[in-house]
C-alpha positions as semicolon CSV with decimal commas, in nm:
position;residue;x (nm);y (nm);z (nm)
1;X;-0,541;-6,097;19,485
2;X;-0,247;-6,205;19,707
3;X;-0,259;-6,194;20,065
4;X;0,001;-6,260;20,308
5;X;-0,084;-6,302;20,688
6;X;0,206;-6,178;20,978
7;X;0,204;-6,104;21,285
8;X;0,390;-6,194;21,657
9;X;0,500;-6,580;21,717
10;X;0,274;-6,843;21,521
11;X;-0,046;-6,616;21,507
12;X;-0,018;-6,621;21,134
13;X;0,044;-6,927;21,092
14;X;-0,247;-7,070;21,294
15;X;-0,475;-6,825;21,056
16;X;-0,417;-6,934;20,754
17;X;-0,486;-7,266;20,919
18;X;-0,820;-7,162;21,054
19;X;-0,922;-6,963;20,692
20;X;-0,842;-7,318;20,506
21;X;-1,078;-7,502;20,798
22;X;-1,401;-7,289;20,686
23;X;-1,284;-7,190;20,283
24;X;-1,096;-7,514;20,194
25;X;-0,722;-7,413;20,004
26;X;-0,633;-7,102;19,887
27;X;-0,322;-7,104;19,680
28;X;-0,286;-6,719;19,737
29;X;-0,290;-6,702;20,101
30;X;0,057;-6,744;20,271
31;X;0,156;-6,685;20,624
32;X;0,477;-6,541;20,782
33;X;0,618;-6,576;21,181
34;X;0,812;-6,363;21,370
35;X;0,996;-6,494;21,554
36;X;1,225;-6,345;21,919
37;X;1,556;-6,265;21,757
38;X;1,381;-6,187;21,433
39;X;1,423;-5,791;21,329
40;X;1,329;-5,588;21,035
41;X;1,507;-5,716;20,776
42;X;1,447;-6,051;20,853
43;X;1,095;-5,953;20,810
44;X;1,145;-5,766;20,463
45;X;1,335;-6,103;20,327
46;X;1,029;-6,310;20,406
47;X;0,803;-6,146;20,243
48;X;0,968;-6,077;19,986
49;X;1,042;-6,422;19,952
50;X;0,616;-6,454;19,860
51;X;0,620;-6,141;19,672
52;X;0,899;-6,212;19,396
53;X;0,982;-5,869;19,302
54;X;0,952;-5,788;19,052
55;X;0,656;-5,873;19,022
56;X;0,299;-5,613;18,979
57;X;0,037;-5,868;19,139
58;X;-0,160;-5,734;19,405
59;X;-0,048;-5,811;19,727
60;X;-0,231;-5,692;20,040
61;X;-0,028;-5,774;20,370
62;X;-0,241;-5,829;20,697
63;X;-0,065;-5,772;21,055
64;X;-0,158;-5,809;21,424
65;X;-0,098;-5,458;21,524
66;X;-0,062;-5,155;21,405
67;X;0,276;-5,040;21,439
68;X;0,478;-5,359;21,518
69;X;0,749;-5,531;21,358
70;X;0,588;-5,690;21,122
71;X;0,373;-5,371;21,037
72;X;0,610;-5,202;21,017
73;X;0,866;-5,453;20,803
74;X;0,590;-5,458;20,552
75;X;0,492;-5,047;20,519
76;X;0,870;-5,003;20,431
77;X;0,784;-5,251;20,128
78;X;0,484;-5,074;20,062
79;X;0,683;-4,734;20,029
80;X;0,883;-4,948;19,784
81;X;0,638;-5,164;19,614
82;X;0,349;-4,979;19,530
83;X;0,130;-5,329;19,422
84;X;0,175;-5,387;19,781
85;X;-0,144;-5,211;20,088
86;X;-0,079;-5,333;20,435
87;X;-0,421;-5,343;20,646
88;X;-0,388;-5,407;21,085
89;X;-0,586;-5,589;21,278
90;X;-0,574;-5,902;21,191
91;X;-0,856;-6,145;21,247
92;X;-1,057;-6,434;21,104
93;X;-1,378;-6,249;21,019
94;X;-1,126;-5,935;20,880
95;X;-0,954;-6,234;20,671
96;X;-1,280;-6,426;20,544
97;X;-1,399;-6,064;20,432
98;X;-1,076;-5,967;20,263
99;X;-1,047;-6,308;20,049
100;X;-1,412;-6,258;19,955
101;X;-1,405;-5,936;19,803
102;X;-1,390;-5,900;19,405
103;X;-1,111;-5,718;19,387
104;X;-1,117;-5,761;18,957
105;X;-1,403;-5,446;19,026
106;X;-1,297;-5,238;19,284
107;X;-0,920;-5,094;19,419
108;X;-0,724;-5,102;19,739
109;X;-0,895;-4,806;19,850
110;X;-1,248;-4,937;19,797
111;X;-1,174;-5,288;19,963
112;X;-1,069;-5,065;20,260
113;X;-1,368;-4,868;20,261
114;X;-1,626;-5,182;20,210
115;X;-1,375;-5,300;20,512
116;X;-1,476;-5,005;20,743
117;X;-1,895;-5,078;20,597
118;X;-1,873;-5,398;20,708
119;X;-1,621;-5,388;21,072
120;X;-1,914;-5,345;21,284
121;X;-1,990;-5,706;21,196
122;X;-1,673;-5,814;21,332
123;X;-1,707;-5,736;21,675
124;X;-2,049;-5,819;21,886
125;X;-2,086;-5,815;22,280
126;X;-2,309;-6,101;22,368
127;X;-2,490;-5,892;22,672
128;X;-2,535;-5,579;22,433
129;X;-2,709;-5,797;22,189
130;X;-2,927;-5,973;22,478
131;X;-3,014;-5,640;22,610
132;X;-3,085;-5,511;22,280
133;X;-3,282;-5,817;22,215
134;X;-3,471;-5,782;22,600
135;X;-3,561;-5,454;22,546
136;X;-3,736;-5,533;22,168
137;X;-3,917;-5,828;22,343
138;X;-4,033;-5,591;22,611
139;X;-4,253;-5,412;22,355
């Protein structure tokens, strides 16, 4: 699988850098900016700059936010390019899931759905889980 990270300013960037810290190299892993003064189309050229068409590799495209340029810049390709699924929310523990999944078993869809099994390990809230653990030790 191919995966390319985008989103506002460097943010990308500065993932893929973080990814290679904990997984070492991975070849298919590339990063995209945009930039102020960058627009749509300058988007579209970039990545498909990484993607090659035509090309029918798998290619899953992770953004910042839903519904920003970059989002956005990449759904029009995936209207186009239909080896192409953009996901939102980018994140280092969404990212160190994604590149671990075996996607030689399962499809787009099902990476999604093992996504949406596993997103309540993303996101913790150190007092919830001291309460939580309080209240256990209470009885």
């Amino acid at each position: 699988m191919n995966f390319i990270l985008a989103g506002h300013g460097n943010i990308a960037v500065e993932m893929k850098n973080s990814i290679e810290m904990i997984v070492g190299e991975y070849p298919n892993l590339h990063a995209i900016t945009f930039q102020l003064g960058d627009g749509i189309e300058t988007l579209k050229d970039k990545y498909l700059k990484i993607i090659n068409p035509p090309t029918d590799q798998p290619f899953i495209i992770i953004t910042d936010i839903f519904s920003g340029s970059p989002y956005n810049a990449a759904a029009i390709l995936a209207i186009q390019l239909e080896n192409i699924e953009v996901i939102t929310g980018l994140s280092l523990p969404l990212c160190l899931a994604l590149l671990h999944l075996d996607y030689a078993s399962i499809s787009f869809e099902e990476a999604f759905e093992q996504l949406n099994d596993i997103q309540s390990d993303f996101i913790k809230s150190f007092k919830k889980i001291s309460k939580d653990i309080a209240e256990d030790e209470e009885f």
